[in-house]
PDB file of C-alpha atoms and ligand atoms in Angstrom:
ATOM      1  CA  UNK A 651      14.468 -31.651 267.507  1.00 89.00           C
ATOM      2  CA  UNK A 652      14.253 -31.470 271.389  1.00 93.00           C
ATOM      3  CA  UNK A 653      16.412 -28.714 272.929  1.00 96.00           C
ATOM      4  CA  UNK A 654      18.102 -30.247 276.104  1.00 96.00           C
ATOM      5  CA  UNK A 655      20.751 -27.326 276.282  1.00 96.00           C
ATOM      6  CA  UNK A 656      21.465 -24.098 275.097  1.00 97.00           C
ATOM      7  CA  UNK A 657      24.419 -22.564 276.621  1.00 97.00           C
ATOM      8  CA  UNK A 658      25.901 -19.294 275.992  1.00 97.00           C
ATOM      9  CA  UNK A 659      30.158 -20.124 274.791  1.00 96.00           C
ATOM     10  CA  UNK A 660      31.832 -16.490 273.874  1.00 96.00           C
ATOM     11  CA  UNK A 661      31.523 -13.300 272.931  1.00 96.00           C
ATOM     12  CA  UNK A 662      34.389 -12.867 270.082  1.00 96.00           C
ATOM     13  CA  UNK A 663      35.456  -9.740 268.665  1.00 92.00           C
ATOM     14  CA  UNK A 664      36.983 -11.366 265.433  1.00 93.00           C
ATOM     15  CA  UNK A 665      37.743 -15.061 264.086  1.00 96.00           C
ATOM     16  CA  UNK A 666      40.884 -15.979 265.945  1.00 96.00           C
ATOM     17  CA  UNK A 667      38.872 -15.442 269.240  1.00 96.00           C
ATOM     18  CA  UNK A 668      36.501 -17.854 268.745  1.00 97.00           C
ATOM     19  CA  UNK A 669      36.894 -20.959 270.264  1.00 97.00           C
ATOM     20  CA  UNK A 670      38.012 -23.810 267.909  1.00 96.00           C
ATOM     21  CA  UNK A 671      35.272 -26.400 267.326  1.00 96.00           C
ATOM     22  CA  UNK A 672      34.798 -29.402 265.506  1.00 95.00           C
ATOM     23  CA  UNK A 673      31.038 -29.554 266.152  1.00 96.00           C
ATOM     24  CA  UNK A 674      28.657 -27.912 263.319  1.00 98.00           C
ATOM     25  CA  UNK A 675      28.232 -24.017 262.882  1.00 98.00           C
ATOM     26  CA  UNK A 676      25.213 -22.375 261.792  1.00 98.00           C
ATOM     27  CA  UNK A 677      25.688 -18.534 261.333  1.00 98.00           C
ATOM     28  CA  UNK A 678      22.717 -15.652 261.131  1.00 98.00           C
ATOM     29  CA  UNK A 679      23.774 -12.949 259.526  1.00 96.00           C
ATOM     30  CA  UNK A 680      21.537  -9.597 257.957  1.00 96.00           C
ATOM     31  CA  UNK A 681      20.633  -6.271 258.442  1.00 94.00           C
ATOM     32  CA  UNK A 682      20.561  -4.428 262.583  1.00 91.00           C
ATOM     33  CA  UNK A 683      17.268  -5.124 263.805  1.00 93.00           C
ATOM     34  CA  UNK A 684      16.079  -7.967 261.538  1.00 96.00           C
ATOM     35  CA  UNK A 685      15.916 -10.100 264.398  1.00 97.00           C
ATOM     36  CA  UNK A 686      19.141 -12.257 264.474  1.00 96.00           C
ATOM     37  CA  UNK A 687      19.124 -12.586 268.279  1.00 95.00           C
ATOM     38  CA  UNK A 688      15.360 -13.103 268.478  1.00 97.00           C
ATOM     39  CA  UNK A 689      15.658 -15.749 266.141  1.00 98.00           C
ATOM     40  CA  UNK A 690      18.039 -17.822 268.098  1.00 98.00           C
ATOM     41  CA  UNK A 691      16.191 -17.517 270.971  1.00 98.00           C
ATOM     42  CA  UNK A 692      13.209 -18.754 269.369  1.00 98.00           C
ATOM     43  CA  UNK A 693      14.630 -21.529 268.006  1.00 98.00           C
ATOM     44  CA  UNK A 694      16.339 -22.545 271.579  1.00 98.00           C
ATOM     45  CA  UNK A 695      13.185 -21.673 272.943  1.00 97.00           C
ATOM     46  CA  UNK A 696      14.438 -19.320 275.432  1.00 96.00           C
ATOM     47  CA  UNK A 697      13.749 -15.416 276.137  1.00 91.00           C
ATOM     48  CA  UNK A 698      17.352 -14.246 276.738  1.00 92.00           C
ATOM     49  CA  UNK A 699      20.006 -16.575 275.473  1.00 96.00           C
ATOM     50  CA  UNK A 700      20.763 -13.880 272.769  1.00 95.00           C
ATOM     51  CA  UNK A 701      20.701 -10.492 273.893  1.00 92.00           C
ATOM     52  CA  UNK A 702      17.584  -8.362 271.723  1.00 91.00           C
ATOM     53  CA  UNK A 703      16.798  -4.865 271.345  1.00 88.00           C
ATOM     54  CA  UNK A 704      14.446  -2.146 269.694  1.00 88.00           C
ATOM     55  CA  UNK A 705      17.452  -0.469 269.033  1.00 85.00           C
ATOM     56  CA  UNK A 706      19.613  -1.485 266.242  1.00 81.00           C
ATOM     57  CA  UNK A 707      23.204  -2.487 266.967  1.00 80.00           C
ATOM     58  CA  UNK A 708      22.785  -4.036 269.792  1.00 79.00           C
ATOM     59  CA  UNK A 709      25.024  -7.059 268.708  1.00 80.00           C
ATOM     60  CA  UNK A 710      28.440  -5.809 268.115  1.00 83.00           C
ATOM     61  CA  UNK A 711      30.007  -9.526 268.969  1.00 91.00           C
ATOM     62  CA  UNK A 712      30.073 -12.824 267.416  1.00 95.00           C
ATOM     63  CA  UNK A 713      28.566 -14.547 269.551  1.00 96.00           C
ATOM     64  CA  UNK A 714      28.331 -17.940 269.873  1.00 98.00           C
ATOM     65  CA  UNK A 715      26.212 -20.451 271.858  1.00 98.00           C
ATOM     66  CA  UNK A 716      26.567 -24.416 272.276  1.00 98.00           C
ATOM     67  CA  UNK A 717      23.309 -26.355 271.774  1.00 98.00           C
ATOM     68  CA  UNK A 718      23.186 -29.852 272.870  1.00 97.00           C
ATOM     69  CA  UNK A 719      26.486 -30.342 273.848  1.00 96.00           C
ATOM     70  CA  UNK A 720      26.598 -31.340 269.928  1.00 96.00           C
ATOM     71  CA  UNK A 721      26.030 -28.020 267.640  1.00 98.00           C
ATOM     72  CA  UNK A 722      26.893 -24.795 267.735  1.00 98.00           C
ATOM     73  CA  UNK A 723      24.456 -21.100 266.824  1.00 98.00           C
ATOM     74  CA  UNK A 724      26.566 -18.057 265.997  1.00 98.00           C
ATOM     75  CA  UNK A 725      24.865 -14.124 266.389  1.00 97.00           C
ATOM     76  CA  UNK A 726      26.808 -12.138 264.386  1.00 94.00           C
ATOM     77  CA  UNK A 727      26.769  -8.076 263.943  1.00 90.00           C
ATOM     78  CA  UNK A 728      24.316  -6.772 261.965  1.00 88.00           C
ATOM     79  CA  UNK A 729      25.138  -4.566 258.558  1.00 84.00           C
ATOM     80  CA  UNK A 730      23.645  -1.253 257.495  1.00 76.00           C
ATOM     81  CA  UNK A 731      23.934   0.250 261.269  1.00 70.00           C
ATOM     82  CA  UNK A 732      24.130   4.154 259.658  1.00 63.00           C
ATOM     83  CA  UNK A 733      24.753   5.183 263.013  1.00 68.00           C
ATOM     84  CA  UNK A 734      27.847   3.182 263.694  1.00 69.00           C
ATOM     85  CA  UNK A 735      31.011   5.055 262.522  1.00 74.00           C
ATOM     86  CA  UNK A 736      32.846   4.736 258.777  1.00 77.00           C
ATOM     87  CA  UNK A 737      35.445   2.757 260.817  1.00 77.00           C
ATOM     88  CA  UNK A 738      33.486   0.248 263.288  1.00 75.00           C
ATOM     89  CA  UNK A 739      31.754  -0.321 259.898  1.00 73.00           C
ATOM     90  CA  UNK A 740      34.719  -0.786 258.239  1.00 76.00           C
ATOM     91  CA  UNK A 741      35.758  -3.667 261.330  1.00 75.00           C
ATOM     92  CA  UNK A 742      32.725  -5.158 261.448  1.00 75.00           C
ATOM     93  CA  UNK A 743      32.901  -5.937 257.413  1.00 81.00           C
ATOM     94  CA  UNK A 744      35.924  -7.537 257.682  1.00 89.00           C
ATOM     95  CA  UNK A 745      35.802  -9.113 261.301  1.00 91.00           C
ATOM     96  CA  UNK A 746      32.465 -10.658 259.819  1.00 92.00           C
ATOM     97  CA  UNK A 747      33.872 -11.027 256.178  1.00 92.00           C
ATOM     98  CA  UNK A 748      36.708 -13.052 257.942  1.00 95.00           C
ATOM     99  CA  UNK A 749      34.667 -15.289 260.007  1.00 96.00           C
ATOM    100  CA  UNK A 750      32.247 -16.258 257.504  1.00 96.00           C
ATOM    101  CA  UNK A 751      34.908 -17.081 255.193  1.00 96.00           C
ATOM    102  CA  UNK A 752      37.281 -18.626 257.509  1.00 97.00           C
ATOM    103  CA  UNK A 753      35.466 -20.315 260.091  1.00 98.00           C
ATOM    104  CA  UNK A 754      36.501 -24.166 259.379  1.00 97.00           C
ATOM    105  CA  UNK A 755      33.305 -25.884 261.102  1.00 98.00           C
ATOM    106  CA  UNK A 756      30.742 -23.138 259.602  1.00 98.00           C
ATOM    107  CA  UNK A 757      28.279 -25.718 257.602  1.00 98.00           C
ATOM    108  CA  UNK A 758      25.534 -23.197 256.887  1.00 98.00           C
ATOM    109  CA  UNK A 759      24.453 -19.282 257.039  1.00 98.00           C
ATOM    110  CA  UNK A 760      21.071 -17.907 257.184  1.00 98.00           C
ATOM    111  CA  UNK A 761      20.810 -14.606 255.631  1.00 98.00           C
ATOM    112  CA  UNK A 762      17.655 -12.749 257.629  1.00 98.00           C
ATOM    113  CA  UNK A 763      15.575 -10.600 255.501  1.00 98.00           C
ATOM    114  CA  UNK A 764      12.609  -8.426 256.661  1.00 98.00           C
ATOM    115  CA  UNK A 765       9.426  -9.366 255.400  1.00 97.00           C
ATOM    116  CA  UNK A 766       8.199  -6.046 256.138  1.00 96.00           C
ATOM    117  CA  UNK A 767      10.106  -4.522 253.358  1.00 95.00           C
ATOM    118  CA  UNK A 768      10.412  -3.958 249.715  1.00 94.00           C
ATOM    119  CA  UNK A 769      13.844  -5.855 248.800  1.00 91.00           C
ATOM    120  CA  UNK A 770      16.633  -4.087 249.595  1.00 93.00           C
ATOM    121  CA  UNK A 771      19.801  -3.590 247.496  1.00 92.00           C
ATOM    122  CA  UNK A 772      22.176  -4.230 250.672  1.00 92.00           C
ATOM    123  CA  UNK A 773      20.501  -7.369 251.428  1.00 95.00           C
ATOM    124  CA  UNK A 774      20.762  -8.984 247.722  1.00 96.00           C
ATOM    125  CA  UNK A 775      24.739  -7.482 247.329  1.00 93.00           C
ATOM    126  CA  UNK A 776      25.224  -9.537 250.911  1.00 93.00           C
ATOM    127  CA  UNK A 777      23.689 -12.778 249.574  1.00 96.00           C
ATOM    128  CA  UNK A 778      25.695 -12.068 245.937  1.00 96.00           C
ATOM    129  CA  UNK A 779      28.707 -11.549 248.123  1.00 94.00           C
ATOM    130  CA  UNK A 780      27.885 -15.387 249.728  1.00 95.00           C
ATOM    131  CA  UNK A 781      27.286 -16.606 246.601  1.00 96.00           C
ATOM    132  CA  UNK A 782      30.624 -15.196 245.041  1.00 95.00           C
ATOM    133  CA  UNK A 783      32.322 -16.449 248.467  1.00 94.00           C
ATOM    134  CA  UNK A 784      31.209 -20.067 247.589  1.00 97.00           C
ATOM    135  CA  UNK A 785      29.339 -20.120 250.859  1.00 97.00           C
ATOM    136  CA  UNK A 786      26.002 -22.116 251.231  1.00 98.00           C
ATOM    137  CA  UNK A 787      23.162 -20.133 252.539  1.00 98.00           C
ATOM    138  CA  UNK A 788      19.743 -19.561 252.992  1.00 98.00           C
ATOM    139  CA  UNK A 789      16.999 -16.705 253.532  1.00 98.00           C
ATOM    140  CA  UNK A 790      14.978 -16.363 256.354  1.00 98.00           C
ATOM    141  CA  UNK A 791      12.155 -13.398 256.290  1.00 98.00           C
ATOM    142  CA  UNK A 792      11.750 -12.624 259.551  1.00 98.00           C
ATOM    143  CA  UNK A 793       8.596 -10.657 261.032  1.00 98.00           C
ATOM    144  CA  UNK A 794       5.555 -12.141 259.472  1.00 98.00           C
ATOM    145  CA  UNK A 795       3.405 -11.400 262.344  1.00 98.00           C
ATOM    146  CA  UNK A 796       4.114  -7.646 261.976  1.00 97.00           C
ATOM    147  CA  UNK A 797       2.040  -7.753 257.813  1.00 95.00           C
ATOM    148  CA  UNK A 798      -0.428  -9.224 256.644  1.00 96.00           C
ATOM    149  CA  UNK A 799       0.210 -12.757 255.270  1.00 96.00           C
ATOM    150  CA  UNK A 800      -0.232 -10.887 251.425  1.00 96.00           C
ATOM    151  CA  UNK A 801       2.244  -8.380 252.278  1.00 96.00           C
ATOM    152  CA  UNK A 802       4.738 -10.897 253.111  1.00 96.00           C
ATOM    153  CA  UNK A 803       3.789 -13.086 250.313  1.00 97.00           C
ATOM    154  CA  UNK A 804       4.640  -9.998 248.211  1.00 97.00           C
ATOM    155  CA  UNK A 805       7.966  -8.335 249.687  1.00 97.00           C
ATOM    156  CA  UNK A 806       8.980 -12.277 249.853  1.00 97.00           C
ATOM    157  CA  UNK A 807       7.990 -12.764 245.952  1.00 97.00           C
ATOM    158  CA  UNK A 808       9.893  -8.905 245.223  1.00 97.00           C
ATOM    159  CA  UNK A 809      13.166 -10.515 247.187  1.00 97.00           C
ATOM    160  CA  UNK A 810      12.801 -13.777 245.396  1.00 97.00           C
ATOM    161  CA  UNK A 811      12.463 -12.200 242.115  1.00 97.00           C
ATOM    162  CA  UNK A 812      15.541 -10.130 242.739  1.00 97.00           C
ATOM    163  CA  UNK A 813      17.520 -13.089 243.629  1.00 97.00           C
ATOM    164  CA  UNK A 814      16.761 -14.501 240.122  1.00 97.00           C
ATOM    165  CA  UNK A 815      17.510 -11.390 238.369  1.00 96.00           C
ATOM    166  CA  UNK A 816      20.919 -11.143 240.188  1.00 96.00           C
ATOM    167  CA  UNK A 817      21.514 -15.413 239.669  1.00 97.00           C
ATOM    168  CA  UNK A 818      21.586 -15.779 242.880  1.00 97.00           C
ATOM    169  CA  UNK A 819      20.368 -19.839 244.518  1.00 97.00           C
ATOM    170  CA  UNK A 820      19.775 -19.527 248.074  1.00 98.00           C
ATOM    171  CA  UNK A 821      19.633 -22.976 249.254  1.00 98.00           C
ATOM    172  CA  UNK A 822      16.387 -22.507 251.389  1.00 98.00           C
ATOM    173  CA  UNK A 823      13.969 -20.096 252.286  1.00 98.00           C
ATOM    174  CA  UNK A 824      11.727 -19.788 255.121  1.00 98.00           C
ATOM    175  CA  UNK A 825       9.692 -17.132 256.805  1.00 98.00           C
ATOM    176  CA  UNK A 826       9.214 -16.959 260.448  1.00 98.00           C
ATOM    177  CA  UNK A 827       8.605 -14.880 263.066  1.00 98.00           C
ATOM    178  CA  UNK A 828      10.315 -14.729 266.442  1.00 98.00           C
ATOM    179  CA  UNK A 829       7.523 -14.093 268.346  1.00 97.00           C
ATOM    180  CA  UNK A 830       4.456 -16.949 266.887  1.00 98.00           C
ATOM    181  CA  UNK A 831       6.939 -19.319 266.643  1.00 98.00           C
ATOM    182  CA  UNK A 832       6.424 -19.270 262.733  1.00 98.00           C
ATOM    183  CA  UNK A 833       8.975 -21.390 260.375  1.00 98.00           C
ATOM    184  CA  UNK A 834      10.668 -22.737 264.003  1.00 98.00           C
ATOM    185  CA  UNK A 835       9.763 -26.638 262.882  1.00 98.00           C
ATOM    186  CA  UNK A 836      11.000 -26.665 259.378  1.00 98.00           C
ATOM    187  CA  UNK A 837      14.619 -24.474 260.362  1.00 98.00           C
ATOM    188  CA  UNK A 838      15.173 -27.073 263.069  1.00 98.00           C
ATOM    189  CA  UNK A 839      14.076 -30.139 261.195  1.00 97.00           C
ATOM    190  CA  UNK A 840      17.098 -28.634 258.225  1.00 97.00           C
ATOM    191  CA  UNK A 841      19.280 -28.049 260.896  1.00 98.00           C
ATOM    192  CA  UNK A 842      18.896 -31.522 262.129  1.00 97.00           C
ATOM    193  CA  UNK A 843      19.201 -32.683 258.871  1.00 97.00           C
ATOM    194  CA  UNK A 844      22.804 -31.525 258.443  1.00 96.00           C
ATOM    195  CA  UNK A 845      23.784 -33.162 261.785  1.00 96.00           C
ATOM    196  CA  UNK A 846      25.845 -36.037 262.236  1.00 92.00           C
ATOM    197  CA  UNK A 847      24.166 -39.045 262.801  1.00 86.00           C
ATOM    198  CA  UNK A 848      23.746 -40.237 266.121  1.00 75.00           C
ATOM    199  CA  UNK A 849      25.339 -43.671 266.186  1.00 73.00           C
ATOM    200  CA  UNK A 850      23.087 -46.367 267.464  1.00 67.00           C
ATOM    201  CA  UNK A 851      24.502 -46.916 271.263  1.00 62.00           C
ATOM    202  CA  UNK A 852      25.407 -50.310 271.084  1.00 55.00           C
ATOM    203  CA  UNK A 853      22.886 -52.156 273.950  1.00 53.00           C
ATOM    204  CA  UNK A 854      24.869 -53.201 276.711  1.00 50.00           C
ATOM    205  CA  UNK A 855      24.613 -57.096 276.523  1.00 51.00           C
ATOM    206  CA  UNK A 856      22.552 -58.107 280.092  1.00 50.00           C
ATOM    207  CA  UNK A 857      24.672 -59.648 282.286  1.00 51.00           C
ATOM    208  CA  UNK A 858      24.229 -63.336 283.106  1.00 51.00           C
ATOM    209  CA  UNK A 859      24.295 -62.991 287.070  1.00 49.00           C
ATOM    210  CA  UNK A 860      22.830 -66.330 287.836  1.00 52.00           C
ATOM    211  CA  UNK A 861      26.311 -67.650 288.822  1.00 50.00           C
ATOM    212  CA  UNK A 862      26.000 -65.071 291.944  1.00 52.00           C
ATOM    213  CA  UNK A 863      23.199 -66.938 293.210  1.00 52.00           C
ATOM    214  CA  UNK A 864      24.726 -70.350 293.271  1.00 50.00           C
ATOM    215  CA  UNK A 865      27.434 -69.126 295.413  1.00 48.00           C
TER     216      UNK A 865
HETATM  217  N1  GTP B2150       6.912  -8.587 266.202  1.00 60.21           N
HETATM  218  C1  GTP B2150       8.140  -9.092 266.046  1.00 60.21           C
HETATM  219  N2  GTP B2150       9.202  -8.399 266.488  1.00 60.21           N
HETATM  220  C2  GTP B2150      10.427  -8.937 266.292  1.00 60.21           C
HETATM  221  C3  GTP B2150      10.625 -10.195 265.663  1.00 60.21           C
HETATM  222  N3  GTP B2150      11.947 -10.447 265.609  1.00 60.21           N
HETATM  223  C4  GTP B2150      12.541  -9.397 266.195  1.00 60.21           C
HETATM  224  N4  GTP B2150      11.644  -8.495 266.617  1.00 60.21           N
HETATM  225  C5  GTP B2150      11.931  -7.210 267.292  1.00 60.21           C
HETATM  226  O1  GTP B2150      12.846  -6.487 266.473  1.00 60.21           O
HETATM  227  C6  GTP B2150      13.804  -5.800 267.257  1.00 60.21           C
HETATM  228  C7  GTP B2150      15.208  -6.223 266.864  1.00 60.21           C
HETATM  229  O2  GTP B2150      15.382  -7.583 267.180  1.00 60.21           O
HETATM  230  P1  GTP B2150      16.824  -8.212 267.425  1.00 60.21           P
HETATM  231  O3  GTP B2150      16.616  -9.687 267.531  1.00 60.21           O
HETATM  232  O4  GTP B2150      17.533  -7.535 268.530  1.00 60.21           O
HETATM  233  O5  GTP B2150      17.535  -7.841 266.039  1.00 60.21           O
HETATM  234  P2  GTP B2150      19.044  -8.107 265.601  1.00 60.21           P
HETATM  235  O6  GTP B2150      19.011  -8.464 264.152  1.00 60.21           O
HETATM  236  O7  GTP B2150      19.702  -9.087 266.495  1.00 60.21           O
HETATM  237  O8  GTP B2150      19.674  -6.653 265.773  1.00 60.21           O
HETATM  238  P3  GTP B2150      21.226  -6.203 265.972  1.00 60.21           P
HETATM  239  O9  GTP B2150      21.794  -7.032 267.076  1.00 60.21           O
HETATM  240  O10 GTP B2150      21.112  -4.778 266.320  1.00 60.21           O
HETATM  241  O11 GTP B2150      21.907  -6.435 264.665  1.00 60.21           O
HETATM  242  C8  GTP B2150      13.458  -6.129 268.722  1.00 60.21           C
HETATM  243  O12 GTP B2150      12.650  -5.079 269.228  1.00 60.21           O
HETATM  244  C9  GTP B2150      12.661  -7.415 268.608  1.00 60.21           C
HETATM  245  O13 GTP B2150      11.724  -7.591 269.672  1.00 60.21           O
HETATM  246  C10 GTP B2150       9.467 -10.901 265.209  1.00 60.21           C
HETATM  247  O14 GTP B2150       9.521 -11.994 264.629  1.00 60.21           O
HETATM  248  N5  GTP B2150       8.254 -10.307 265.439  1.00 60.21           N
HETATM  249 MG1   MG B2151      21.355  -8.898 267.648  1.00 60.21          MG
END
């Protein structure tokens, strides 16, 4: 899918300040640092929609950005900041919590995973939480190009395995990395997928001007 625009819409602390929108939603949600913000801008193909850093917690917002005039990508706060403060975590669980479950026009949420890790407890109790929530989603591990393509293979195969042990279906999976571009074509070609289709623009009939010239 050809990105025409990618335009940065709010910066909302909880659900009833984002924006109403009837256009689709697609949400990223995972642990600080996997790489939520340098996903999206991968996938919009731009260095600085989404606002990255080495440091985790950099997003503290949801943020949301408008994508063809037609679609809409949502950065949300990472979990598992230790640093943040028994309360901030406490907001972001339910600010996030609240979104996620609320958000009328959310069609999908991608649940990053770091393929540079043995699975981690936090990150298969958020996709059981999902899964109890009734909400579709779908793992991403993000990173490849930081292990070899074995390594991921493996901490992908440990995640996977945990998913079945806990029952839990993630729709997709995928495994990129923000940085070769890895995984981009098959996310966008989903995302497509679960847009609206375009209705054929009816051809406007030529205009018979040969009266014009008999005049
Ligand atoms: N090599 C490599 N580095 C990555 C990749 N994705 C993210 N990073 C790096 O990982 C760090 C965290 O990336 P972010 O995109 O800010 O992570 P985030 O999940 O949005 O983090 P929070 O906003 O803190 O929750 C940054 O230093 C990125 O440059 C990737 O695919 N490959
Ligand atoms: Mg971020």
């Amino acid at each position: 899918m050809k990105i025409d625009s990618a335009r940065f819409i709010a910066s909302a602390t909880d659900l009833e300040a984002c924006p109403p929108s009837n256009q689709p939603e697609f949400a990223f949600v995972g642990r600080s640092n996997v790489g939520k913000s340098s996903l999206i801008n991968m996938l919009t193909n731009s260095k600085q929609l989404a606002k990255t850093s080495g440091t985790p917690g950099k997003t503290k917002l949801i943020n949301l950005f408008r994508i063809n005039n037609a679609w809409t990508l949502v950065d949300l706060p990472g979990y598992g900041y230790a640093k943040l403060s028994k309360q901030k975590q406490h907001d972001f669980n339910i600010h996030v919590s609240e979104y996620l479950n609320e958000r009328e026009n959310l069609k999908h949420i991608f649940l990053l995973v770091d393929s540079m890790l043995e699975p981690l407890d936090g990150d298969l109790a958020f996709a059981e939480w999902l899964q109890e929530c009734g909400l579709p989603y779908s793992i991403i591990f993000t990173k490849t190009d930081r292990s070899s393509d074995a390594k991921v293979k493996n901490h992908s195969g440990q995640f996977l395995q945990g998913c079945e042990a806990w029952g839990l279906k993630p729709h997709n999976t995928y495994s990129c990395s923000a940085k070769t571009k890895q995984g981009r074509g098959q996310i966008m070609k989903w995302i497509e997928s679960q847009l609206p289709k375009k209705k054929k623009g009816k051809t406007s009939p030529t205009i018979n001007v040969g009266w014009m010239k008999k005049r």
